[in-house]
PDB file of C-alpha atoms in Angstrom:
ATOM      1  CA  UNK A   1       0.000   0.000   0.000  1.00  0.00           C
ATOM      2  CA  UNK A   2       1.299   2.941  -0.745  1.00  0.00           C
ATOM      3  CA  UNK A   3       1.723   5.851   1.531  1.00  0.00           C
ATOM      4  CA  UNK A   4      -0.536   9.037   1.651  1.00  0.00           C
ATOM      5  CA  UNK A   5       0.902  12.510   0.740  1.00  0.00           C
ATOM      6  CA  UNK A   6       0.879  14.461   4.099  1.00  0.00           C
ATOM      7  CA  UNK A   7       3.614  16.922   3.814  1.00  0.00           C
ATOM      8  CA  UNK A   8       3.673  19.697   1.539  1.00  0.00           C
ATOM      9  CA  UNK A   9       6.687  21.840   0.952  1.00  0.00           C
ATOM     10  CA  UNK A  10       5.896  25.612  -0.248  1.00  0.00           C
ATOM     11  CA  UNK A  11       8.982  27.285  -1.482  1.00  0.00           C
ATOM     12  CA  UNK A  12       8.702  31.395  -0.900  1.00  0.00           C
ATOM     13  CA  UNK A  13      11.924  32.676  -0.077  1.00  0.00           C
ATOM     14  CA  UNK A  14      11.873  35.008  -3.316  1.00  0.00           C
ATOM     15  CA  UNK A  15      12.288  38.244  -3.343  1.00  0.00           C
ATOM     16  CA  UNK A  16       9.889  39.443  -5.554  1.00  0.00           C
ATOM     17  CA  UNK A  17      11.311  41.651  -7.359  1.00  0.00           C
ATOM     18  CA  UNK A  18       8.700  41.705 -10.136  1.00  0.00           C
ATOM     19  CA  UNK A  19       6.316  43.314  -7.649  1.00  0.00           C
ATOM     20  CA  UNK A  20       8.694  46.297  -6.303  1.00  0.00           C
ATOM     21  CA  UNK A  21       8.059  48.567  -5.097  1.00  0.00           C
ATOM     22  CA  UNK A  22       5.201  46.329  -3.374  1.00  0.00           C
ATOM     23  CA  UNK A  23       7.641  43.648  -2.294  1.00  0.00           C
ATOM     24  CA  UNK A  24       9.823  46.075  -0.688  1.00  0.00           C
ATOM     25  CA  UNK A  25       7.824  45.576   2.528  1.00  0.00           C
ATOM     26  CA  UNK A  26       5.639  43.136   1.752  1.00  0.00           C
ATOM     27  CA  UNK A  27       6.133  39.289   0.965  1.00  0.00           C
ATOM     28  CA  UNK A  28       4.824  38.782  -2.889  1.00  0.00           C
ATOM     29  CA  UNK A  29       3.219  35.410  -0.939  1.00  0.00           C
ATOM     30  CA  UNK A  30       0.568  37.512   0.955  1.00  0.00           C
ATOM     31  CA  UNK A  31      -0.266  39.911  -1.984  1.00  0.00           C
ATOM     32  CA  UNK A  32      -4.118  40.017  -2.515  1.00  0.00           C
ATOM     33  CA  UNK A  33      -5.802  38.401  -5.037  1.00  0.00           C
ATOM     34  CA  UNK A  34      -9.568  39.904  -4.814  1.00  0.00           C
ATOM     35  CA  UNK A  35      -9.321  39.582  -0.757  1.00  0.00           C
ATOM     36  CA  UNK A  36      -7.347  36.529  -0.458  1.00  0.00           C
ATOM     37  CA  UNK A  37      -2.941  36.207  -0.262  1.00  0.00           C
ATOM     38  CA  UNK A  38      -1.557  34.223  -2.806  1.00  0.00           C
ATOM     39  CA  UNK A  39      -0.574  31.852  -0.284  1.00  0.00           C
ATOM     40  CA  UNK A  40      -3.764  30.712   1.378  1.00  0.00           C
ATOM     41  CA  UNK A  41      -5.234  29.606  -1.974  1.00  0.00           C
ATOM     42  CA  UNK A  42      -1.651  27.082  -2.027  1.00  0.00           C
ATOM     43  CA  UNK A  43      -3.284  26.662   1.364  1.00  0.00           C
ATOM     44  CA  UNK A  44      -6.480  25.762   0.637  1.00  0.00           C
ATOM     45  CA  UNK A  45      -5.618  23.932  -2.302  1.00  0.00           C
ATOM     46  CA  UNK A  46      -3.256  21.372  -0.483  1.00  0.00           C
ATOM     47  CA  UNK A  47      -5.925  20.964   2.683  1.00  0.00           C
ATOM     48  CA  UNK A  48      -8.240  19.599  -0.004  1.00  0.00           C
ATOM     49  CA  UNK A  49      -5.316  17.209  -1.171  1.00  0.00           C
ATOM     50  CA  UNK A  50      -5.371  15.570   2.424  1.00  0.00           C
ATOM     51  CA  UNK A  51      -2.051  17.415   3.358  1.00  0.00           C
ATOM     52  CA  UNK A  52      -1.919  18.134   6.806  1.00  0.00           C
ATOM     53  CA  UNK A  53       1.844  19.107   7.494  1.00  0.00           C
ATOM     54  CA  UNK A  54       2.875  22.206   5.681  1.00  0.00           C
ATOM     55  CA  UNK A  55       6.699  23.429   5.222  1.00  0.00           C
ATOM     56  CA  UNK A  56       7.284  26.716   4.266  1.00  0.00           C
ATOM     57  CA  UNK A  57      11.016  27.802   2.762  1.00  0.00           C
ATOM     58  CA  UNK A  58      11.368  31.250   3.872  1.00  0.00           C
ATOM     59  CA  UNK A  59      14.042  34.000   3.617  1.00  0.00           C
ATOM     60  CA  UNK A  60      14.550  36.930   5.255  1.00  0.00           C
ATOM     61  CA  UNK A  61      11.961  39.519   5.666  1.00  0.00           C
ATOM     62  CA  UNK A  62       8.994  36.500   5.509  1.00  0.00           C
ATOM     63  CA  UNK A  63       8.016  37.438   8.593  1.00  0.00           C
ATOM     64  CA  UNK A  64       4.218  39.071   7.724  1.00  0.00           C
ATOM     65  CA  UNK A  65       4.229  35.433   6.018  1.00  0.00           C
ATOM     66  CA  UNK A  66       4.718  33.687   9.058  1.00  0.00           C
ATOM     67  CA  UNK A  67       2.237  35.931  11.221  1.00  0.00           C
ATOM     68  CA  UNK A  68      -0.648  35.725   8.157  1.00  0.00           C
ATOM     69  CA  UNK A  69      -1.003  32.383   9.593  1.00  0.00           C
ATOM     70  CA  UNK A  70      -1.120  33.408  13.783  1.00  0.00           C
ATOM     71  CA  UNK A  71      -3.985  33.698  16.055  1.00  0.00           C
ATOM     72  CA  UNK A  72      -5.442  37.366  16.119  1.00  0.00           C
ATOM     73  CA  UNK A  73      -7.236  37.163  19.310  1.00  0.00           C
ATOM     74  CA  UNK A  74      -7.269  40.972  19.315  1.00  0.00           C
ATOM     75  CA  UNK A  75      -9.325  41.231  16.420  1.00  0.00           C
ATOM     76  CA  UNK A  76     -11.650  37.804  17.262  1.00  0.00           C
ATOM     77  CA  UNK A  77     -12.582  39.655  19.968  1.00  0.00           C
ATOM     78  CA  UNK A  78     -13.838  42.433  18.287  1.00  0.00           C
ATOM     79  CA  UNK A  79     -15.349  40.508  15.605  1.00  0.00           C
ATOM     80  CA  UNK A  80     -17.219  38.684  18.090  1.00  0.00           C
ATOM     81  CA  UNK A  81     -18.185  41.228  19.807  1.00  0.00           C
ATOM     82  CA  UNK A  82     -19.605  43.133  17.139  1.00  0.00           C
ATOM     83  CA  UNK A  83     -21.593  40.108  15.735  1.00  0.00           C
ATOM     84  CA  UNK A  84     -19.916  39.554  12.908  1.00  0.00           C
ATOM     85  CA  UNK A  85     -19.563  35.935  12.348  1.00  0.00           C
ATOM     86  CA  UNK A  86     -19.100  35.120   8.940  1.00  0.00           C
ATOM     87  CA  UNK A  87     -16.030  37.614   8.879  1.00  0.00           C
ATOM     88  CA  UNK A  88     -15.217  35.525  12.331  1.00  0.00           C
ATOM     89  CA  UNK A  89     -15.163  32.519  10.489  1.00  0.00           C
ATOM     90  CA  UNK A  90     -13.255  33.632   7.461  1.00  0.00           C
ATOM     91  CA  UNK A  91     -10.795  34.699   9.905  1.00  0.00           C
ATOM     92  CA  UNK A  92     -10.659  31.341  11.677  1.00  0.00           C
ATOM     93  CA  UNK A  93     -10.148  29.497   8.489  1.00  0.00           C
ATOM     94  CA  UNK A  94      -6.374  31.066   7.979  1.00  0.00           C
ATOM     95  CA  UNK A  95      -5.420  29.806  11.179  1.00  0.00           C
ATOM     96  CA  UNK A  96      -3.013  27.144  11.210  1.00  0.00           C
ATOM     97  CA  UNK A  97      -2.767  24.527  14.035  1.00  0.00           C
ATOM     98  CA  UNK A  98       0.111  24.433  16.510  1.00  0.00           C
ATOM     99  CA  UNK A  99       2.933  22.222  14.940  1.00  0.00           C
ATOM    100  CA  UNK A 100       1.243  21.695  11.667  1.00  0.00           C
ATOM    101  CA  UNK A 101       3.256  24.679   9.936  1.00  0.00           C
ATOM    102  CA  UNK A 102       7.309  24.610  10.065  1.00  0.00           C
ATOM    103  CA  UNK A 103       9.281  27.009   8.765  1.00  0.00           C
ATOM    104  CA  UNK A 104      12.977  26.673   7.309  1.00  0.00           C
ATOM    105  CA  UNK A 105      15.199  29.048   6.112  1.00  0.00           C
ATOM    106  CA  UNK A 106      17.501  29.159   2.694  1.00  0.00           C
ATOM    107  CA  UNK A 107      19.859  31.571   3.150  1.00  0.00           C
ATOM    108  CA  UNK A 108      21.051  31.813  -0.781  1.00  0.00           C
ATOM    109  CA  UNK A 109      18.940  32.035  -3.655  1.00  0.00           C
ATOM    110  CA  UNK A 110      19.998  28.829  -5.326  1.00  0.00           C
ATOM    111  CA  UNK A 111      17.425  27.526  -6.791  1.00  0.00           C
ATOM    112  CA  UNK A 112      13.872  26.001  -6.484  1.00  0.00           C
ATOM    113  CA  UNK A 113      15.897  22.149  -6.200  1.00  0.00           C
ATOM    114  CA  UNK A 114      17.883  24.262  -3.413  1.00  0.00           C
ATOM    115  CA  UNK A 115      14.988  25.256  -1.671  1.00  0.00           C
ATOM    116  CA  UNK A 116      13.248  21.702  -2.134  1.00  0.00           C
ATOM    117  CA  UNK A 117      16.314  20.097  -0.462  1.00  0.00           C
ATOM    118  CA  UNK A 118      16.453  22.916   2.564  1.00  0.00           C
ATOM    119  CA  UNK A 119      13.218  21.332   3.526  1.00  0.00           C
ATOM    120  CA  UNK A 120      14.673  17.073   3.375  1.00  0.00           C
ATOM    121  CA  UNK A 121      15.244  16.953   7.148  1.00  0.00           C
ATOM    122  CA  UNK A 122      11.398  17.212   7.737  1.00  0.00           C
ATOM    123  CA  UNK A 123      10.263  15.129   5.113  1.00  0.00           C
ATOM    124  CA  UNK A 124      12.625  12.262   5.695  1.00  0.00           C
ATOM    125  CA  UNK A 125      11.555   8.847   3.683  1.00  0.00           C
ATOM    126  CA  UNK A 126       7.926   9.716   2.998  1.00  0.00           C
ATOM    127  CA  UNK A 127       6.495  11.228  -0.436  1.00  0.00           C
ATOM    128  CA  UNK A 128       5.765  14.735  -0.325  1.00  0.00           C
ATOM    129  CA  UNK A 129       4.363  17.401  -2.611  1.00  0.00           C
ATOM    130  CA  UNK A 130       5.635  21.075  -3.629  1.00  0.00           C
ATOM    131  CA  UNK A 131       3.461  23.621  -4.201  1.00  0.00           C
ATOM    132  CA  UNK A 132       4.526  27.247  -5.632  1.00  0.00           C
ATOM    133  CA  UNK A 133       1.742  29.774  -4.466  1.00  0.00           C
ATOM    134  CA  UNK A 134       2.867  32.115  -7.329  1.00  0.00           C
ATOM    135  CA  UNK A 135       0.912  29.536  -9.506  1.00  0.00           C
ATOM    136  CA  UNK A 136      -2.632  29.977  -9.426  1.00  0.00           C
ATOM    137  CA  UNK A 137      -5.664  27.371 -10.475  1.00  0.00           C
ATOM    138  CA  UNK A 138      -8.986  27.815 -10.746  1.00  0.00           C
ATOM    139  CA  UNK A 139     -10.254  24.494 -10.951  1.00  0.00           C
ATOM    140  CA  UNK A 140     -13.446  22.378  -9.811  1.00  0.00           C
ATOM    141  CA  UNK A 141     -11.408  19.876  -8.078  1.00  0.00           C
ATOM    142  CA  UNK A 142      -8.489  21.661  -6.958  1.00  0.00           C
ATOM    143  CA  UNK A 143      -5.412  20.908  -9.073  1.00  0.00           C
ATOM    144  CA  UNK A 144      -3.158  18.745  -6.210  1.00  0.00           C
ATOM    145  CA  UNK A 145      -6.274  16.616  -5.341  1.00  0.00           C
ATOM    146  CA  UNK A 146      -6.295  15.324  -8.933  1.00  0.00           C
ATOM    147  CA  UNK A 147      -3.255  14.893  -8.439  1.00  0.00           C
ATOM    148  CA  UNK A 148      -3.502  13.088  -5.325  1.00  0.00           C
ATOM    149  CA  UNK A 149      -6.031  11.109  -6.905  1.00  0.00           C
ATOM    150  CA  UNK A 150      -3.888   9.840  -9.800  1.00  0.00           C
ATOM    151  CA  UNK A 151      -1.057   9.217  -7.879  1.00  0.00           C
ATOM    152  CA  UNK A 152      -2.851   6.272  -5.789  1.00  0.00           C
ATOM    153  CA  UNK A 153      -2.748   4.622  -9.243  1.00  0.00           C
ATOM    154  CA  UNK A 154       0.720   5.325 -10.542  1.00  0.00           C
ATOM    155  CA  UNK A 155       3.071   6.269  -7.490  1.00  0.00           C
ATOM    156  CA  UNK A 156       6.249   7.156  -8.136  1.00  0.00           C
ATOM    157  CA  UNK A 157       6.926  10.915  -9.041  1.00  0.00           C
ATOM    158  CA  UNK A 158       4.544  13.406 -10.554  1.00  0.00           C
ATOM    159  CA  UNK A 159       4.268  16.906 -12.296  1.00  0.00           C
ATOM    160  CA  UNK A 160       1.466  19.052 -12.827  1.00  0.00           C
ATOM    161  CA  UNK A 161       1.430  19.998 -16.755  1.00  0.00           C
ATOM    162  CA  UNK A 162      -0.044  22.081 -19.167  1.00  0.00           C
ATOM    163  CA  UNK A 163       0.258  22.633 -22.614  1.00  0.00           C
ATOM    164  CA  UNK A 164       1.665  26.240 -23.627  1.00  0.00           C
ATOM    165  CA  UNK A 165       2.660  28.040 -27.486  1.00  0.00           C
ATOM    166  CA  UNK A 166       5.918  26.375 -28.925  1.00  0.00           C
ATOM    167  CA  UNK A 167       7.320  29.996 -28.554  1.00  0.00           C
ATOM    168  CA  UNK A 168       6.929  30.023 -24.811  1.00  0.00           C
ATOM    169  CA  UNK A 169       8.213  26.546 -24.065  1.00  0.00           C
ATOM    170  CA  UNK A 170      11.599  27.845 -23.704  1.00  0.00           C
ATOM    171  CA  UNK A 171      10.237  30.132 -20.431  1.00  0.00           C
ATOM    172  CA  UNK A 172       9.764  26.662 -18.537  1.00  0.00           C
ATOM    173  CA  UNK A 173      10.907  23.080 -17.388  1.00  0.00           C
ATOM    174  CA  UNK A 174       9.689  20.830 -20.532  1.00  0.00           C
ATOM    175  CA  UNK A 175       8.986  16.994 -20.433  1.00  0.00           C
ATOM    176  CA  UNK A 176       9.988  14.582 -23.550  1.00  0.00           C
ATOM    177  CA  UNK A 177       7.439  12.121 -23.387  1.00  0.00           C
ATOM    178  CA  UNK A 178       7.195   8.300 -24.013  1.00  0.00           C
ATOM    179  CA  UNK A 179       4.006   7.655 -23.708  1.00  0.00           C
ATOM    180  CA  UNK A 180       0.486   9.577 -23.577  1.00  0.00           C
ATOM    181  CA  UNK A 181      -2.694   8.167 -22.339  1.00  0.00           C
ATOM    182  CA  UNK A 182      -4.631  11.470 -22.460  1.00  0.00           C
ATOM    183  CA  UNK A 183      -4.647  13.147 -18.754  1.00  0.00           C
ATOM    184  CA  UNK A 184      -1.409  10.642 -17.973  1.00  0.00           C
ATOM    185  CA  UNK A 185       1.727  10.273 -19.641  1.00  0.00           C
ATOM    186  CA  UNK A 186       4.856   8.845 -19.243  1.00  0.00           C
ATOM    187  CA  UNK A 187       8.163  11.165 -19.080  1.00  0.00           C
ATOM    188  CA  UNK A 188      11.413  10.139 -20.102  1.00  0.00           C
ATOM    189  CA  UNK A 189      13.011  13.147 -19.581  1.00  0.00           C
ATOM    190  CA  UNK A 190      12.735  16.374 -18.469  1.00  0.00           C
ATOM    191  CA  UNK A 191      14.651  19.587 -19.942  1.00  0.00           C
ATOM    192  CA  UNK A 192      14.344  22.790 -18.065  1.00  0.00           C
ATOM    193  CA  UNK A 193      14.018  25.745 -20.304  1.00  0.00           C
ATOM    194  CA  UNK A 194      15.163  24.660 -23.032  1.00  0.00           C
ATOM    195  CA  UNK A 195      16.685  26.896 -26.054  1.00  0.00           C
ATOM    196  CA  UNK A 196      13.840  28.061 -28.342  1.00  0.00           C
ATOM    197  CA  UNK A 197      13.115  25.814 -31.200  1.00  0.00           C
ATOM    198  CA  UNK A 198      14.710  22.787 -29.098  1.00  0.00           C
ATOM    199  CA  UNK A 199      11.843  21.649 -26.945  1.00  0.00           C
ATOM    200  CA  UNK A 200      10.713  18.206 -27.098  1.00  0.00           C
ATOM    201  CA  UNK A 201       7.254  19.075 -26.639  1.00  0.00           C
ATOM    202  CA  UNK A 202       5.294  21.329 -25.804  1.00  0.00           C
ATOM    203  CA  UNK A 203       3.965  20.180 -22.539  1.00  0.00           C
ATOM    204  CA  UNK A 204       5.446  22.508 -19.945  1.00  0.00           C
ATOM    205  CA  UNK A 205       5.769  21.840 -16.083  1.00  0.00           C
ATOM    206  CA  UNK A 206       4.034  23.998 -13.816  1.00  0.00           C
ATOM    207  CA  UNK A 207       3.945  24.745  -9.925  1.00  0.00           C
ATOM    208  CA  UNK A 208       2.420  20.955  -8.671  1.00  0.00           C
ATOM    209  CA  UNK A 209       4.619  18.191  -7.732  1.00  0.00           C
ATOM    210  CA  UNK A 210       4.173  14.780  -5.998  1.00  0.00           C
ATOM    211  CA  UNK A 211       7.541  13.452  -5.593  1.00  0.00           C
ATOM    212  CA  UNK A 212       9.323  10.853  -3.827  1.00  0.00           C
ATOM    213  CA  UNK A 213      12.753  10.950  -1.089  1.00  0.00           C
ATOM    214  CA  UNK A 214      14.694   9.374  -3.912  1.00  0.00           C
ATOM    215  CA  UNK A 215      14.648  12.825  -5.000  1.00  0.00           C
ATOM    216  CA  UNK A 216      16.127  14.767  -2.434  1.00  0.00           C
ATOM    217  CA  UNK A 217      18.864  12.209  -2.636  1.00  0.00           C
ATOM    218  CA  UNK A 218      19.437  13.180  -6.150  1.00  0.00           C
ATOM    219  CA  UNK A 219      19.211  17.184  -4.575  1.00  0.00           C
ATOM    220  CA  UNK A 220      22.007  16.184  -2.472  1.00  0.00           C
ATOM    221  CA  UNK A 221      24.420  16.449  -5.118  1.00  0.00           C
ATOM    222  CA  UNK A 222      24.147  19.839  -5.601  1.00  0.00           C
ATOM    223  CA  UNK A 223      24.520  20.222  -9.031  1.00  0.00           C
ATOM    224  CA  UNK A 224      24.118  23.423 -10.638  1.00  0.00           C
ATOM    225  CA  UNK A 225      21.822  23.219 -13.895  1.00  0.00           C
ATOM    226  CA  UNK A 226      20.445  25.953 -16.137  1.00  0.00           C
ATOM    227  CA  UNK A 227      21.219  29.482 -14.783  1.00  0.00           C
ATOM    228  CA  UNK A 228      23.731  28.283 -12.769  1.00  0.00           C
ATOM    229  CA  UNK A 229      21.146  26.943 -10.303  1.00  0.00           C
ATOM    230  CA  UNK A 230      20.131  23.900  -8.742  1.00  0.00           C
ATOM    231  CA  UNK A 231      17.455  22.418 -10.632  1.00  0.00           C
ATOM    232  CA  UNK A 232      14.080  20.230  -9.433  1.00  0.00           C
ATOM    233  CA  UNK A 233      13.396  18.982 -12.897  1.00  0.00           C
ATOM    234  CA  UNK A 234      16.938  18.098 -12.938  1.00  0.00           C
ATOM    235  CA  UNK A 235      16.667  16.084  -9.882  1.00  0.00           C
ATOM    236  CA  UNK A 236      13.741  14.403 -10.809  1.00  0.00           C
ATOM    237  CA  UNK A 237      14.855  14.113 -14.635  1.00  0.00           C
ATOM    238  CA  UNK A 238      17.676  11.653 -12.571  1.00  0.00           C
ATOM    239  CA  UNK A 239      15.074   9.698 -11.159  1.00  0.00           C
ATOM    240  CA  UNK A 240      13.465   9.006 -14.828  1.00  0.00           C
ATOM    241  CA  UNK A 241      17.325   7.578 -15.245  1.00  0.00           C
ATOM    242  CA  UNK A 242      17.456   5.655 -12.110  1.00  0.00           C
ATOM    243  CA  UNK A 243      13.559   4.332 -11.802  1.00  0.00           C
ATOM    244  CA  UNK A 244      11.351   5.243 -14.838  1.00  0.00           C
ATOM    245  CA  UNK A 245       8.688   6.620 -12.488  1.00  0.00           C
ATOM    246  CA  UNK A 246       7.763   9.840 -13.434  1.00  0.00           C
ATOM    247  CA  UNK A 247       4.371  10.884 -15.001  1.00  0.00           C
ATOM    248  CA  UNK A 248       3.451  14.138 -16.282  1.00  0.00           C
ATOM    249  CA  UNK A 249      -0.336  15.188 -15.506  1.00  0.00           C
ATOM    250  CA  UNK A 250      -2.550  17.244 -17.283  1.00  0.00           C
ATOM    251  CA  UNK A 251      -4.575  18.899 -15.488  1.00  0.00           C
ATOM    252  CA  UNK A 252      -8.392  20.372 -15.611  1.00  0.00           C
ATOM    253  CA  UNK A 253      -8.553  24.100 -14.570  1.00  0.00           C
ATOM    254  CA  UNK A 254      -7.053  27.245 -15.788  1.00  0.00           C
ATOM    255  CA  UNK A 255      -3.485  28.769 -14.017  1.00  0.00           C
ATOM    256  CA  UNK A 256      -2.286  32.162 -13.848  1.00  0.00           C
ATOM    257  CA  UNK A 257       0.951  32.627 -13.150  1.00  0.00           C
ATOM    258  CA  UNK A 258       0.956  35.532 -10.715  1.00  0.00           C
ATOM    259  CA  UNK A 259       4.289  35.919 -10.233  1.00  0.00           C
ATOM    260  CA  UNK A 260       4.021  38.418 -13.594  1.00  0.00           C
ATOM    261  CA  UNK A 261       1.940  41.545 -13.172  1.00  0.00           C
ATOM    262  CA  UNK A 262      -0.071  40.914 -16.152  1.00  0.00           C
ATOM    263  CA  UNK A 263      -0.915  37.316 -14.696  1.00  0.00           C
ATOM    264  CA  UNK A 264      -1.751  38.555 -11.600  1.00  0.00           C
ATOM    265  CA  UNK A 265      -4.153  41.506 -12.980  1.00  0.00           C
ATOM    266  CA  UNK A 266      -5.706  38.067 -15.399  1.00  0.00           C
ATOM    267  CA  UNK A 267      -6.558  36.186 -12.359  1.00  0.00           C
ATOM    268  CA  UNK A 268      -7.910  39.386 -10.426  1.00  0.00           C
ATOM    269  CA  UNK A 269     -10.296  40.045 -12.819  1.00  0.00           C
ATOM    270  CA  UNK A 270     -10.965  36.154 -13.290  1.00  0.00           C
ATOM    271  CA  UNK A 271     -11.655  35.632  -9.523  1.00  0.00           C
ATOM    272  CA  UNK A 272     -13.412  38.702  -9.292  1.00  0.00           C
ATOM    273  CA  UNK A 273     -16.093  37.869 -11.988  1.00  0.00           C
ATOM    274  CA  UNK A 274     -16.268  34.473 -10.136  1.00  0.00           C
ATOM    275  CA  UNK A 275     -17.440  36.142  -7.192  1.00  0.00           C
ATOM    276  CA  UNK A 276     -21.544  36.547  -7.256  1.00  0.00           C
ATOM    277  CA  UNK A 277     -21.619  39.955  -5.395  1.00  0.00           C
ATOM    278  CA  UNK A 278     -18.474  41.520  -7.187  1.00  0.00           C
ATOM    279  CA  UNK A 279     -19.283  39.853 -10.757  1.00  0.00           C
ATOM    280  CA  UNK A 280     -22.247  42.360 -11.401  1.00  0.00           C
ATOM    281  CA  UNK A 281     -19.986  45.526 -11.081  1.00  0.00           C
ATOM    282  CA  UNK A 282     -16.987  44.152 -12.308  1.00  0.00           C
ATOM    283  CA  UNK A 283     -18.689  43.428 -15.821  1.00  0.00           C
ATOM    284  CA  UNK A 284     -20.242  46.346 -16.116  1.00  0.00           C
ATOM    285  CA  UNK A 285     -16.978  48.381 -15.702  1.00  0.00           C
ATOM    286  CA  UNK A 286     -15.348  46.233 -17.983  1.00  0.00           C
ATOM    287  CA  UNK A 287     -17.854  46.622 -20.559  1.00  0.00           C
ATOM    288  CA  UNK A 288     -17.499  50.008 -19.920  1.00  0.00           C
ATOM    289  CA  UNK A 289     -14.253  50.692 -20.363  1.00  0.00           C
ATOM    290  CA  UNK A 290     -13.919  48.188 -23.693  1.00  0.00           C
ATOM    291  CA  UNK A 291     -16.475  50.765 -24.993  1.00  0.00           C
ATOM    292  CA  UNK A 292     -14.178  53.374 -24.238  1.00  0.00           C
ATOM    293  CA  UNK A 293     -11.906  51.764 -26.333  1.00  0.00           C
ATOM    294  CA  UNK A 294     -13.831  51.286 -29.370  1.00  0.00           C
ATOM    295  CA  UNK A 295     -14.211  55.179 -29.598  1.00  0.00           C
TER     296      UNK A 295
END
């Protein structure tokens, strides 16, 4: 039988930079996305995957990250006091149990496999998944639990993947496929940003993982890869060498990558319209203002 994916590692030691002047003071992770961080949808999304241990990579000047996540007994108060208990309860639901949040630091930016292996001492010899909040999905079924799902069949390793333009394929980590069964296929290898025109496909790798410890052993190498860091798909492209057990998975739902501006303002307006008491407004300024354009 295999074993259940518990522990989720959530790399956010970045700096942001895309963001400044935001990110000068505030941690990109806890930007707000209609009234929501980045973060607690990663949150959300890996509670409904069954995880129950999270691990967050930090850096330093995380630490409005690690208090989003405190008790505000201040403000419950007040809340409760003044009646208010649906803002009470959204309130309660960013909470995070005593001991079931860690928090490590990586003191140089090496590298998402560097910040992956930063985190091996507390995931020791059990399978784990890595989530990065900077990718966004708006899906049904949230995107890790069909993941979760689909690795009960396959085990081994997995990656969340998505089809994107030949012409952007050489922005991320790219699989070369063996064999494709529809939502499933089989990886053979894994190329991380490859040069343009040299992709073996043009099914790209995006923020999910469900991986195994064999991988971390493969992190403790250390070997730089493409931009002079340390590389995940490089790690896990090893363990396509060693065991022939990683599967790409497609997906359903739409991501936004909201570590770009222009992803970010996408998913705003996305979530936004999703929402039944903003959607009425929103529209009708956007209509508005495509009008404006016309003239």
């Amino acid at each position: 039988m295999r074993k259940k994916v518990t522990k989720a590692i959530f790399p956010v030691a970045g700096m942001g930079t895309r963001f400044l002047p935001a990110t000068k003071s505030v941690p990109k992770e806890i930007m707000t996305l209609v009234d929501r961080p980045l973060v607690q949808y990663a949150i959300d999304e890996a509670r409904a995957a069954g995880i129950k241990e999270f691990i967050f990579v930090t850096s330093r000047g995380k630490g409005a990250l690690e208090d989003y996540f405190d008790l505000a007994p201040q403000l419950e108060q007040e809340l409760r006091k003044k009646g208010k208990t649906e803002l009470l309860e959204i309130l309660k639901s960013t909470n995070m149990d005593s001991g079931a949040i860690a928090y490590v630091r990586q003191h140089k930016a090496l590298g998402l496999g560097h910040a992956v292996w930063c985190a091996r001492r507390l995931i020791g010899n059990e399978p784990f998944a890595v989530m990065l909040p900077d990718d966004v999905i708006a899906a049904e079924k949230p995107c890790l639990q069909q993941m979760v799902e689909a690795y009960a069949e396959t085990g081994g390793n997995m990656v969340a993947a998505m089809e994107v333009a030949p012409e952007r394929a050489s922005s991320y980590g790219v699989l070369d496929i063996s064999e494709d069964d529809g939502q499933l296929v089989k990886v053979k290898g894994m190329v991380e940003k490859p040069p343009a025109g040299e992709a073996p496909s043009n099914l790209a790798v995006i923020g999910r993982y469900i991986l195994s410890p064999s991988v971390l052993q493969n992190l403790n190498k250390m070997k730089s890869g493409s931009g002079g860091e340390i590389q995940l798909t490089d790690a896990i492209a090893q363990d396509i060498a060693n065991e022939n057990n990683v599967h790409g998975y497609r997906f359903r739902g739409q991501r936004f990558d909201c570590g770009s501006k222009s992803g970010f303002l996408q998913a705003t307006v996305s979530f936004g319209l999703a929402r039944e008491e903003l959607r009425d407004d929103l529209r009708t300024y956007l209509k508005s203002i495509m009008l404006d354009g016309d003239t």
